[in-house]
């Protein structure tokens, strides 16, 4: 079993829909990251979370440390949100990040 | 602005040639990392360095080499011994001091070996 699991693996939605991507992990962590990767493009860091909730524009990230779970939400989704979203965790007392396999999001106009 | 620079964004090389990917950070971070991404897989650790002049192999170090002569630079060389070098390469850096924890990611380099 992977230490970081993302769901769904692939998601196609219509423009304007509310999007939720989930990340579950099995190790104790000091922080969790959400990253965005556009097709053929590079990585953009969206959020780093250690507790609670963060918001940036139409993006919201939440984390529940006790349940070892985080969600990334996109409100009023737009075709430009189409990308791969990657969850990554920093385990306690280990400097090696563990990455999820990513969720491929496609927003249709 | 502080951050990590990887250049170029896209890199093409002929089979059998060594190629060096650049990673520079101006964050004064001690630790730096190289990861590789293949289609449908999560990023995997190639090499990491926790301090200048020291580095350790990650999970998939075969066919790669690194150096850490300066704190701000951690170049990765993809050698001809790497059987499947075409991939996306991501550099990252980290600083952890007590309860303070800062992690940054570079934009990545997509290497295509022809």
JSON list of C-alpha atoms in Angstrom, two decimals:
[
{"chain": "A", "resi": 1, "resn": "UNK", "atom": "CA", "xyz": [0.00, 0.00, 0.00]},
{"chain": "A", "resi": 2, "resn": "UNK", "atom": "CA", "xyz": [1.32, 3.44, -0.92]},
{"chain": "A", "resi": 3, "resn": "UNK", "atom": "CA", "xyz": [1.99, 5.74, 1.99]},
{"chain": "A", "resi": 4, "resn": "UNK", "atom": "CA", "xyz": [0.20, 8.57, 0.19]},
{"chain": "A", "resi": 5, "resn": "UNK", "atom": "CA", "xyz": [-3.00, 7.81, -1.68]},
{"chain": "A", "resi": 6, "resn": "UNK", "atom": "CA", "xyz": [-4.88, 10.29, -3.82]},
{"chain": "A", "resi": 7, "resn": "UNK", "atom": "CA", "xyz": [-8.41, 10.02, -5.12]},
{"chain": "A", "resi": 8, "resn": "UNK", "atom": "CA", "xyz": [-9.71, 10.15, -7.68]},
{"chain": "A", "resi": 9, "resn": "UNK", "atom": "CA", "xyz": [-6.88, 9.31, -10.08]},
{"chain": "A", "resi": 10, "resn": "UNK", "atom": "CA", "xyz": [-8.68, 11.07, -12.91]},
{"chain": "A", "resi": 11, "resn": "UNK", "atom": "CA", "xyz": [-11.50, 13.60, -12.82]},
{"chain": "A", "resi": 12, "resn": "UNK", "atom": "CA", "xyz": [-13.40, 15.26, -15.63]},
{"chain": "A", "resi": 13, "resn": "UNK", "atom": "CA", "xyz": [-15.90, 17.99, -14.81]},
{"chain": "A", "resi": 14, "resn": "UNK", "atom": "CA", "xyz": [-17.79, 20.83, -16.44]},
{"chain": "A", "resi": 15, "resn": "UNK", "atom": "CA", "xyz": [-16.68, 24.43, -16.09]},
{"chain": "A", "resi": 16, "resn": "UNK", "atom": "CA", "xyz": [-18.15, 25.97, -12.95]},
{"chain": "A", "resi": 17, "resn": "UNK", "atom": "CA", "xyz": [-18.34, 22.77, -10.94]},
{"chain": "A", "resi": 18, "resn": "UNK", "atom": "CA", "xyz": [-16.98, 22.49, -7.40]},
{"chain": "A", "resi": 19, "resn": "UNK", "atom": "CA", "xyz": [-14.02, 20.12, -7.38]},
{"chain": "A", "resi": 20, "resn": "UNK", "atom": "CA", "xyz": [-12.65, 18.04, -4.51]},
{"chain": "A", "resi": 21, "resn": "UNK", "atom": "CA", "xyz": [-9.44, 16.04, -4.60]},
{"chain": "A", "resi": 22, "resn": "UNK", "atom": "CA", "xyz": [-8.56, 13.86, -1.64]},
{"chain": "A", "resi": 23, "resn": "UNK", "atom": "CA", "xyz": [-5.27, 12.76, -0.11]},
{"chain": "A", "resi": 24, "resn": "UNK", "atom": "CA", "xyz": [-4.85, 10.14, 2.61]},
{"chain": "A", "resi": 25, "resn": "UNK", "atom": "CA", "xyz": [-1.55, 9.21, 4.18]},
{"chain": "A", "resi": 26, "resn": "UNK", "atom": "CA", "xyz": [-0.39, 6.58, 6.64]},
{"chain": "A", "resi": 27, "resn": "UNK", "atom": "CA", "xyz": [2.58, 8.18, 8.40]},
{"chain": "A", "resi": 28, "resn": "UNK", "atom": "CA", "xyz": [2.89, 10.91, 10.99]},
{"chain": "A", "resi": 29, "resn": "UNK", "atom": "CA", "xyz": [3.74, 14.14, 9.26]},
{"chain": "A", "resi": 30, "resn": "UNK", "atom": "CA", "xyz": [5.01, 17.60, 10.00]},
{"chain": "A", "resi": 31, "resn": "UNK", "atom": "CA", "xyz": [3.48, 19.16, 6.87]},
{"chain": "A", "resi": 32, "resn": "UNK", "atom": "CA", "xyz": [1.55, 18.40, 3.71]},
{"chain": "A", "resi": 33, "resn": "UNK", "atom": "CA", "xyz": [1.93, 20.06, 0.31]},
{"chain": "A", "resi": 34, "resn": "UNK", "atom": "CA", "xyz": [-0.39, 20.45, -2.63]},
{"chain": "A", "resi": 35, "resn": "UNK", "atom": "CA", "xyz": [1.36, 20.95, -5.97]},
{"chain": "A", "resi": 36, "resn": "UNK", "atom": "CA", "xyz": [0.02, 21.71, -9.44]},
{"chain": "A", "resi": 37, "resn": "UNK", "atom": "CA", "xyz": [1.59, 20.43, -12.64]},
{"chain": "A", "resi": 38, "resn": "UNK", "atom": "CA", "xyz": [0.33, 21.62, -16.02]},
{"chain": "A", "resi": 39, "resn": "UNK", "atom": "CA", "xyz": [0.67, 19.39, -19.10]},
{"chain": "A", "resi": 40, "resn": "UNK", "atom": "CA", "xyz": [4.26, 19.53, -20.29]},
{"chain": "A", "resi": 41, "resn": "UNK", "atom": "CA", "xyz": [4.95, 22.18, -17.74]},
{"chain": "A", "resi": 42, "resn": "UNK", "atom": "CA", "xyz": [6.56, 22.55, -14.40]},
{"chain": "A", "resi": 43, "resn": "UNK", "atom": "CA", "xyz": [5.52, 22.26, -10.82]},
{"chain": "A", "resi": 44, "resn": "UNK", "atom": "CA", "xyz": [3.83, 25.06, -8.89]},
{"chain": "A", "resi": 45, "resn": "UNK", "atom": "CA", "xyz": [3.51, 24.86, -5.13]},
{"chain": "A", "resi": 46, "resn": "UNK", "atom": "CA", "xyz": [-0.06, 25.69, -4.12]},
{"chain": "A", "resi": 47, "resn": "UNK", "atom": "CA", "xyz": [-0.19, 25.12, -0.37]},
{"chain": "A", "resi": 48, "resn": "UNK", "atom": "CA", "xyz": [1.81, 23.90, 2.57]},
{"chain": "A", "resi": 49, "resn": "UNK", "atom": "CA", "xyz": [-0.36, 22.84, 5.51]},
{"chain": "A", "resi": 50, "resn": "UNK", "atom": "CA", "xyz": [0.33, 21.57, 8.99]},
{"chain": "A", "resi": 51, "resn": "UNK", "atom": "CA", "xyz": [-3.17, 22.15, 10.39]},
{"chain": "A", "resi": 52, "resn": "UNK", "atom": "CA", "xyz": [-6.55, 23.61, 9.59]},
{"chain": "A", "resi": 53, "resn": "UNK", "atom": "CA", "xyz": [-7.36, 25.30, 6.33]},
{"chain": "A", "resi": 54, "resn": "UNK", "atom": "CA", "xyz": [-5.80, 27.65, 3.81]},
{"chain": "A", "resi": 55, "resn": "UNK", "atom": "CA", "xyz": [-7.40, 29.61, 0.98]},
{"chain": "A", "resi": 56, "resn": "UNK", "atom": "CA", "xyz": [-5.89, 31.23, -2.08]},
{"chain": "A", "resi": 57, "resn": "UNK", "atom": "CA", "xyz": [-8.29, 32.62, -4.64]},
{"chain": "A", "resi": 58, "resn": "UNK", "atom": "CA", "xyz": [-10.59, 29.81, -5.75]},
{"chain": "A", "resi": 59, "resn": "UNK", "atom": "CA", "xyz": [-8.45, 27.15, -4.11]},
{"chain": "A", "resi": 60, "resn": "UNK", "atom": "CA", "xyz": [-9.00, 25.85, -0.60]},
{"chain": "A", "resi": 61, "resn": "UNK", "atom": "CA", "xyz": [-6.92, 23.22, 1.17]},
{"chain": "A", "resi": 62, "resn": "UNK", "atom": "CA", "xyz": [-7.86, 21.50, 4.41]},
{"chain": "A", "resi": 63, "resn": "UNK", "atom": "CA", "xyz": [-6.10, 18.98, 6.58]},
{"chain": "A", "resi": 64, "resn": "UNK", "atom": "CA", "xyz": [-7.21, 16.73, 9.43]},
{"chain": "A", "resi": 65, "resn": "UNK", "atom": "CA", "xyz": [-4.09, 15.52, 11.19]},
{"chain": "A", "resi": 66, "resn": "UNK", "atom": "CA", "xyz": [-5.96, 13.04, 13.40]},
{"chain": "A", "resi": 67, "resn": "UNK", "atom": "CA", "xyz": [-7.61, 11.38, 10.40]},
{"chain": "A", "resi": 68, "resn": "UNK", "atom": "CA", "xyz": [-4.47, 11.68, 8.25]},
{"chain": "A", "resi": 69, "resn": "UNK", "atom": "CA", "xyz": [-6.45, 13.25, 5.44]},
{"chain": "A", "resi": 70, "resn": "UNK", "atom": "CA", "xyz": [-6.33, 16.38, 3.33]},
{"chain": "A", "resi": 71, "resn": "UNK", "atom": "CA", "xyz": [-8.60, 17.78, 0.64]},
{"chain": "A", "resi": 72, "resn": "UNK", "atom": "CA", "xyz": [-8.03, 20.30, -2.12]},
{"chain": "A", "resi": 73, "resn": "UNK", "atom": "CA", "xyz": [-11.12, 22.14, -3.31]},
{"chain": "A", "resi": 74, "resn": "UNK", "atom": "CA", "xyz": [-11.55, 24.28, -6.39]},
{"chain": "A", "resi": 75, "resn": "UNK", "atom": "CA", "xyz": [-14.58, 26.54, -6.55]},
{"chain": "A", "resi": 76, "resn": "UNK", "atom": "CA", "xyz": [-16.06, 27.76, -9.84]},
{"chain": "A", "resi": 77, "resn": "UNK", "atom": "CA", "xyz": [-13.69, 25.54, -11.81]},
{"chain": "A", "resi": 78, "resn": "UNK", "atom": "CA", "xyz": [-12.31, 26.77, -15.12]},
{"chain": "A", "resi": 79, "resn": "UNK", "atom": "CA", "xyz": [-10.61, 25.00, -18.04]},
{"chain": "A", "resi": 80, "resn": "UNK", "atom": "CA", "xyz": [-7.31, 26.61, -17.02]},
{"chain": "A", "resi": 81, "resn": "UNK", "atom": "CA", "xyz": [-7.50, 24.59, -13.79]},
{"chain": "A", "resi": 82, "resn": "UNK", "atom": "CA", "xyz": [-6.88, 21.46, -15.90]},
{"chain": "A", "resi": 83, "resn": "UNK", "atom": "CA", "xyz": [-3.67, 19.98, -14.53]},
{"chain": "A", "resi": 84, "resn": "UNK", "atom": "CA", "xyz": [-2.28, 17.20, -12.38]},
{"chain": "A", "resi": 85, "resn": "UNK", "atom": "CA", "xyz": [-2.61, 17.91, -8.66]},
{"chain": "A", "resi": 86, "resn": "UNK", "atom": "CA", "xyz": [-0.05, 16.22, -6.43]},
{"chain": "A", "resi": 87, "resn": "UNK", "atom": "CA", "xyz": [-0.20, 15.67, -2.69]},
{"chain": "A", "resi": 88, "resn": "UNK", "atom": "CA", "xyz": [3.14, 15.34, -0.87]},
{"chain": "A", "resi": 89, "resn": "UNK", "atom": "CA", "xyz": [3.86, 14.78, 2.82]},
{"chain": "A", "resi": 90, "resn": "UNK", "atom": "CA", "xyz": [6.85, 15.49, 5.05]},
{"chain": "A", "resi": 91, "resn": "UNK", "atom": "CA", "xyz": [7.11, 12.66, 7.60]},
{"chain": "A", "resi": 92, "resn": "UNK", "atom": "CA", "xyz": [8.19, 13.43, 11.14]},
{"chain": "A", "resi": 93, "resn": "UNK", "atom": "CA", "xyz": [11.94, 13.12, 11.75]},
{"chain": "A", "resi": 94, "resn": "UNK", "atom": "CA", "xyz": [12.60, 12.23, 8.10]},
{"chain": "A", "resi": 95, "resn": "UNK", "atom": "CA", "xyz": [13.65, 14.78, 5.54]},
{"chain": "A", "resi": 96, "resn": "UNK", "atom": "CA", "xyz": [12.43, 12.77, 2.54]},
{"chain": "A", "resi": 97, "resn": "UNK", "atom": "CA", "xyz": [9.12, 13.86, 1.09]},
{"chain": "A", "resi": 98, "resn": "UNK", "atom": "CA", "xyz": [6.64, 11.20, 0.00]},
{"chain": "A", "resi": 99, "resn": "UNK", "atom": "CA", "xyz": [4.58, 12.05, -3.08]},
{"chain": "A", "resi": 100, "resn": "UNK", "atom": "CA", "xyz": [1.20, 10.80, -4.18]},
{"chain": "A", "resi": 101, "resn": "UNK", "atom": "CA", "xyz": [0.77, 9.71, -7.80]},
{"chain": "A", "resi": 102, "resn": "UNK", "atom": "CA", "xyz": [-1.34, 12.73, -8.59]},
{"chain": "A", "resi": 103, "resn": "UNK", "atom": "CA", "xyz": [-4.91, 13.42, -9.69]},
{"chain": "A", "resi": 104, "resn": "UNK", "atom": "CA", "xyz": [-5.41, 14.37, -13.33]},
{"chain": "A", "resi": 105, "resn": "UNK", "atom": "CA", "xyz": [-8.14, 17.02, -13.56]},
{"chain": "A", "resi": 106, "resn": "UNK", "atom": "CA", "xyz": [-9.79, 18.01, -16.82]},
{"chain": "A", "resi": 107, "resn": "UNK", "atom": "CA", "xyz": [-12.30, 20.84, -16.84]},
{"chain": "A", "resi": 108, "resn": "UNK", "atom": "CA", "xyz": [-14.50, 21.01, -19.93]},
{"chain": "A", "resi": 109, "resn": "UNK", "atom": "CA", "xyz": [-15.66, 24.40, -21.25]},
{"chain": "B", "resi": 1, "resn": "UNK", "atom": "CA", "xyz": [12.29, 36.86, -4.40]},
{"chain": "B", "resi": 2, "resn": "UNK", "atom": "CA", "xyz": [13.65, 33.69, -2.87]},
{"chain": "B", "resi": 3, "resn": "UNK", "atom": "CA", "xyz": [13.15, 30.42, -4.65]},
{"chain": "B", "resi": 4, "resn": "UNK", "atom": "CA", "xyz": [14.53, 27.56, -6.68]},
{"chain": "B", "resi": 5, "resn": "UNK", "atom": "CA", "xyz": [15.61, 27.87, -10.30]},
{"chain": "B", "resi": 6, "resn": "UNK", "atom": "CA", "xyz": [15.86, 24.94, -12.65]},
{"chain": "B", "resi": 7, "resn": "UNK", "atom": "CA", "xyz": [17.01, 25.46, -16.18]},
{"chain": "B", "resi": 8, "resn": "UNK", "atom": "CA", "xyz": [16.21, 24.80, -18.87]},
{"chain": "B", "resi": 9, "resn": "UNK", "atom": "CA", "xyz": [12.51, 23.90, -18.73]},
{"chain": "B", "resi": 10, "resn": "UNK", "atom": "CA", "xyz": [12.91, 21.47, -21.66]},
{"chain": "B", "resi": 11, "resn": "UNK", "atom": "CA", "xyz": [16.11, 19.66, -22.56]},
{"chain": "B", "resi": 12, "resn": "UNK", "atom": "CA", "xyz": [16.86, 17.36, -25.47]},
{"chain": "B", "resi": 13, "resn": "UNK", "atom": "CA", "xyz": [19.91, 15.12, -25.75]},
{"chain": "B", "resi": 14, "resn": "UNK", "atom": "CA", "xyz": [21.11, 12.32, -27.95]},
{"chain": "B", "resi": 15, "resn": "UNK", "atom": "CA", "xyz": [21.35, 8.83, -26.53]},
{"chain": "B", "resi": 16, "resn": "UNK", "atom": "CA", "xyz": [24.75, 8.07, -25.01]},
{"chain": "B", "resi": 17, "resn": "UNK", "atom": "CA", "xyz": [25.49, 11.65, -23.97]},
{"chain": "B", "resi": 18, "resn": "UNK", "atom": "CA", "xyz": [25.82, 12.76, -20.38]},
{"chain": "B", "resi": 19, "resn": "UNK", "atom": "CA", "xyz": [23.67, 15.74, -19.47]},
{"chain": "B", "resi": 20, "resn": "UNK", "atom": "CA", "xyz": [23.72, 17.98, -16.38]},
{"chain": "B", "resi": 21, "resn": "UNK", "atom": "CA", "xyz": [20.56, 19.54, -14.99]},
{"chain": "B", "resi": 22, "resn": "UNK", "atom": "CA", "xyz": [20.90, 22.76, -13.06]},
{"chain": "B", "resi": 23, "resn": "UNK", "atom": "CA", "xyz": [19.31, 23.52, -9.68]},
{"chain": "B", "resi": 24, "resn": "UNK", "atom": "CA", "xyz": [20.00, 26.76, -7.84]},
{"chain": "B", "resi": 25, "resn": "UNK", "atom": "CA", "xyz": [18.38, 28.13, -4.68]},
{"chain": "B", "resi": 26, "resn": "UNK", "atom": "CA", "xyz": [18.78, 31.47, -2.94]},
{"chain": "B", "resi": 27, "resn": "UNK", "atom": "CA", "xyz": [16.86, 30.44, 0.18]},
{"chain": "B", "resi": 28, "resn": "UNK", "atom": "CA", "xyz": [19.94, 29.57, 2.23]},
{"chain": "B", "resi": 29, "resn": "UNK", "atom": "CA", "xyz": [18.55, 26.07, 2.69]},
{"chain": "B", "resi": 30, "resn": "UNK", "atom": "CA", "xyz": [20.91, 23.34, 3.83]},
{"chain": "B", "resi": 31, "resn": "UNK", "atom": "CA", "xyz": [19.06, 20.39, 2.30]},
{"chain": "B", "resi": 32, "resn": "UNK", "atom": "CA", "xyz": [18.45, 19.84, -1.42]},
{"chain": "B", "resi": 33, "resn": "UNK", "atom": "CA", "xyz": [16.81, 17.00, -3.31]},
{"chain": "B", "resi": 34, "resn": "UNK", "atom": "CA", "xyz": [16.40, 15.57, -6.80]},
{"chain": "B", "resi": 35, "resn": "UNK", "atom": "CA", "xyz": [13.30, 13.65, -7.83]},
{"chain": "B", "resi": 36, "resn": "UNK", "atom": "CA", "xyz": [12.26, 11.92, -11.02]},
{"chain": "B", "resi": 37, "resn": "UNK", "atom": "CA", "xyz": [8.72, 11.57, -12.37]},
{"chain": "B", "resi": 38, "resn": "UNK", "atom": "CA", "xyz": [7.58, 9.00, -14.92]},
{"chain": "B", "resi": 39, "resn": "UNK", "atom": "CA", "xyz": [4.09, 8.90, -16.46]},
{"chain": "B", "resi": 40, "resn": "UNK", "atom": "CA", "xyz": [1.53, 7.48, -14.05]},
{"chain": "B", "resi": 41, "resn": "UNK", "atom": "CA", "xyz": [3.98, 7.33, -11.17]},
{"chain": "B", "resi": 42, "resn": "UNK", "atom": "CA", "xyz": [4.70, 9.48, -8.16]},
{"chain": "B", "resi": 43, "resn": "UNK", "atom": "CA", "xyz": [7.95, 11.41, -7.85]},
{"chain": "B", "resi": 44, "resn": "UNK", "atom": "CA", "xyz": [10.84, 9.24, -6.72]},
{"chain": "B", "resi": 45, "resn": "UNK", "atom": "CA", "xyz": [13.97, 10.35, -4.88]},
{"chain": "B", "resi": 46, "resn": "UNK", "atom": "CA", "xyz": [17.24, 10.16, -6.84]},
{"chain": "B", "resi": 47, "resn": "UNK", "atom": "CA", "xyz": [19.76, 11.90, -4.58]},
{"chain": "B", "resi": 48, "resn": "UNK", "atom": "CA", "xyz": [19.70, 14.29, -1.65]},
{"chain": "B", "resi": 49, "resn": "UNK", "atom": "CA", "xyz": [22.16, 16.47, 0.17]},
{"chain": "B", "resi": 50, "resn": "UNK", "atom": "CA", "xyz": [21.73, 17.66, 3.73]},
{"chain": "B", "resi": 51, "resn": "UNK", "atom": "CA", "xyz": [24.81, 19.84, 3.79]},
{"chain": "B", "resi": 52, "resn": "UNK", "atom": "CA", "xyz": [27.52, 21.18, 1.50]},
{"chain": "B", "resi": 53, "resn": "UNK", "atom": "CA", "xyz": [30.06, 18.59, 0.32]},
{"chain": "B", "resi": 54, "resn": "UNK", "atom": "CA", "xyz": [27.83, 15.70, 1.39]},
{"chain": "B", "resi": 55, "resn": "UNK", "atom": "CA", "xyz": [25.11, 13.77, -0.43]},
{"chain": "B", "resi": 56, "resn": "UNK", "atom": "CA", "xyz": [23.30, 10.44, -0.22]},
{"chain": "B", "resi": 57, "resn": "UNK", "atom": "CA", "xyz": [21.68, 8.12, -2.72]},
{"chain": "B", "resi": 58, "resn": "UNK", "atom": "CA", "xyz": [17.93, 8.00, -2.83]},
{"chain": "B", "resi": 59, "resn": "UNK", "atom": "CA", "xyz": [15.73, 5.20, -4.10]},
{"chain": "B", "resi": 60, "resn": "UNK", "atom": "CA", "xyz": [16.77, 5.32, -7.77]},
{"chain": "B", "resi": 61, "resn": "UNK", "atom": "CA", "xyz": [20.33, 6.67, -7.87]},
{"chain": "B", "resi": 62, "resn": "UNK", "atom": "CA", "xyz": [21.73, 4.27, -10.48]},
{"chain": "B", "resi": 63, "resn": "UNK", "atom": "CA", "xyz": [22.87, 6.10, -13.60]},
{"chain": "B", "resi": 64, "resn": "UNK", "atom": "CA", "xyz": [22.96, 9.50, -11.90]},
{"chain": "B", "resi": 65, "resn": "UNK", "atom": "CA", "xyz": [25.60, 11.57, -10.15]},
{"chain": "B", "resi": 66, "resn": "UNK", "atom": "CA", "xyz": [25.48, 14.80, -8.14]},
{"chain": "B", "resi": 67, "resn": "UNK", "atom": "CA", "xyz": [27.78, 17.32, -6.51]},
{"chain": "B", "resi": 68, "resn": "UNK", "atom": "CA", "xyz": [27.25, 19.85, -3.73]},
{"chain": "B", "resi": 69, "resn": "UNK", "atom": "CA", "xyz": [30.24, 22.17, -3.81]},
{"chain": "B", "resi": 70, "resn": "UNK", "atom": "CA", "xyz": [28.16, 25.22, -2.94]},
{"chain": "B", "resi": 71, "resn": "UNK", "atom": "CA", "xyz": [25.17, 25.58, -0.63]},
{"chain": "B", "resi": 72, "resn": "UNK", "atom": "CA", "xyz": [23.05, 27.17, -3.34]},
{"chain": "B", "resi": 73, "resn": "UNK", "atom": "CA", "xyz": [23.75, 24.68, -6.12]},
{"chain": "B", "resi": 74, "resn": "UNK", "atom": "CA", "xyz": [22.98, 20.97, -6.51]},
{"chain": "B", "resi": 75, "resn": "UNK", "atom": "CA", "xyz": [23.50, 19.88, -10.15]},
{"chain": "B", "resi": 76, "resn": "UNK", "atom": "CA", "xyz": [22.36, 16.45, -11.31]},
{"chain": "B", "resi": 77, "resn": "UNK", "atom": "CA", "xyz": [24.20, 14.60, -14.06]},
{"chain": "B", "resi": 78, "resn": "UNK", "atom": "CA", "xyz": [22.27, 12.00, -16.02]},
{"chain": "B", "resi": 79, "resn": "UNK", "atom": "CA", "xyz": [24.92, 9.64, -17.30]},
{"chain": "B", "resi": 80, "resn": "UNK", "atom": "CA", "xyz": [24.85, 7.32, -20.29]},
{"chain": "B", "resi": 81, "resn": "UNK", "atom": "CA", "xyz": [24.47, 4.46, -17.78]},
{"chain": "B", "resi": 82, "resn": "UNK", "atom": "CA", "xyz": [20.92, 5.58, -17.01]},
{"chain": "B", "resi": 83, "resn": "UNK", "atom": "CA", "xyz": [18.81, 3.22, -19.12]},
{"chain": "B", "resi": 84, "resn": "UNK", "atom": "CA", "xyz": [15.65, 5.32, -19.33]},
{"chain": "B", "resi": 85, "resn": "UNK", "atom": "CA", "xyz": [16.65, 8.95, -18.86]},
{"chain": "B", "resi": 86, "resn": "UNK", "atom": "CA", "xyz": [13.62, 10.54, -20.50]},
{"chain": "B", "resi": 87, "resn": "UNK", "atom": "CA", "xyz": [11.57, 11.90, -17.61]},
{"chain": "B", "resi": 88, "resn": "UNK", "atom": "CA", "xyz": [10.56, 15.00, -15.65]},
{"chain": "B", "resi": 89, "resn": "UNK", "atom": "CA", "xyz": [13.15, 16.02, -13.03]},
{"chain": "B", "resi": 90, "resn": "UNK", "atom": "CA", "xyz": [12.24, 18.06, -9.97]},
{"chain": "B", "resi": 91, "resn": "UNK", "atom": "CA", "xyz": [14.62, 19.79, -7.57]},
{"chain": "B", "resi": 92, "resn": "UNK", "atom": "CA", "xyz": [13.57, 20.79, -4.06]},
{"chain": "B", "resi": 93, "resn": "UNK", "atom": "CA", "xyz": [15.13, 22.34, -0.99]},
{"chain": "B", "resi": 94, "resn": "UNK", "atom": "CA", "xyz": [14.27, 22.31, 2.67]},
{"chain": "B", "resi": 95, "resn": "UNK", "atom": "CA", "xyz": [15.17, 24.01, 5.91]},
{"chain": "B", "resi": 96, "resn": "UNK", "atom": "CA", "xyz": [14.13, 22.65, 9.29]},
{"chain": "B", "resi": 97, "resn": "UNK", "atom": "CA", "xyz": [15.13, 24.40, 12.51]},
{"chain": "B", "resi": 98, "resn": "UNK", "atom": "CA", "xyz": [13.23, 23.27, 15.57]},
{"chain": "B", "resi": 99, "resn": "UNK", "atom": "CA", "xyz": [9.56, 23.86, 14.89]},
{"chain": "B", "resi": 100, "resn": "UNK", "atom": "CA", "xyz": [10.29, 25.93, 11.79]},
{"chain": "B", "resi": 101, "resn": "UNK", "atom": "CA", "xyz": [9.89, 23.99, 8.57]},
{"chain": "B", "resi": 102, "resn": "UNK", "atom": "CA", "xyz": [10.20, 25.38, 5.06]},
{"chain": "B", "resi": 103, "resn": "UNK", "atom": "CA", "xyz": [10.05, 23.36, 1.85]},
{"chain": "B", "resi": 104, "resn": "UNK", "atom": "CA", "xyz": [10.32, 24.75, -1.66]},
{"chain": "B", "resi": 105, "resn": "UNK", "atom": "CA", "xyz": [10.02, 23.07, -5.07]},
{"chain": "B", "resi": 106, "resn": "UNK", "atom": "CA", "xyz": [11.61, 24.10, -8.34]},
{"chain": "B", "resi": 107, "resn": "UNK", "atom": "CA", "xyz": [9.59, 24.27, -11.58]},
{"chain": "B", "resi": 108, "resn": "UNK", "atom": "CA", "xyz": [11.23, 21.12, -12.99]},
{"chain": "B", "resi": 109, "resn": "UNK", "atom": "CA", "xyz": [13.09, 20.16, -16.16]},
{"chain": "B", "resi": 110, "resn": "UNK", "atom": "CA", "xyz": [11.65, 17.80, -18.76]},
{"chain": "B", "resi": 111, "resn": "UNK", "atom": "CA", "xyz": [14.49, 15.78, -20.30]},
{"chain": "B", "resi": 112, "resn": "UNK", "atom": "CA", "xyz": [13.99, 13.95, -23.57]},
{"chain": "B", "resi": 113, "resn": "UNK", "atom": "CA", "xyz": [16.69, 11.64, -24.85]},
{"chain": "B", "resi": 114, "resn": "UNK", "atom": "CA", "xyz": [16.43, 10.98, -28.55]}
]
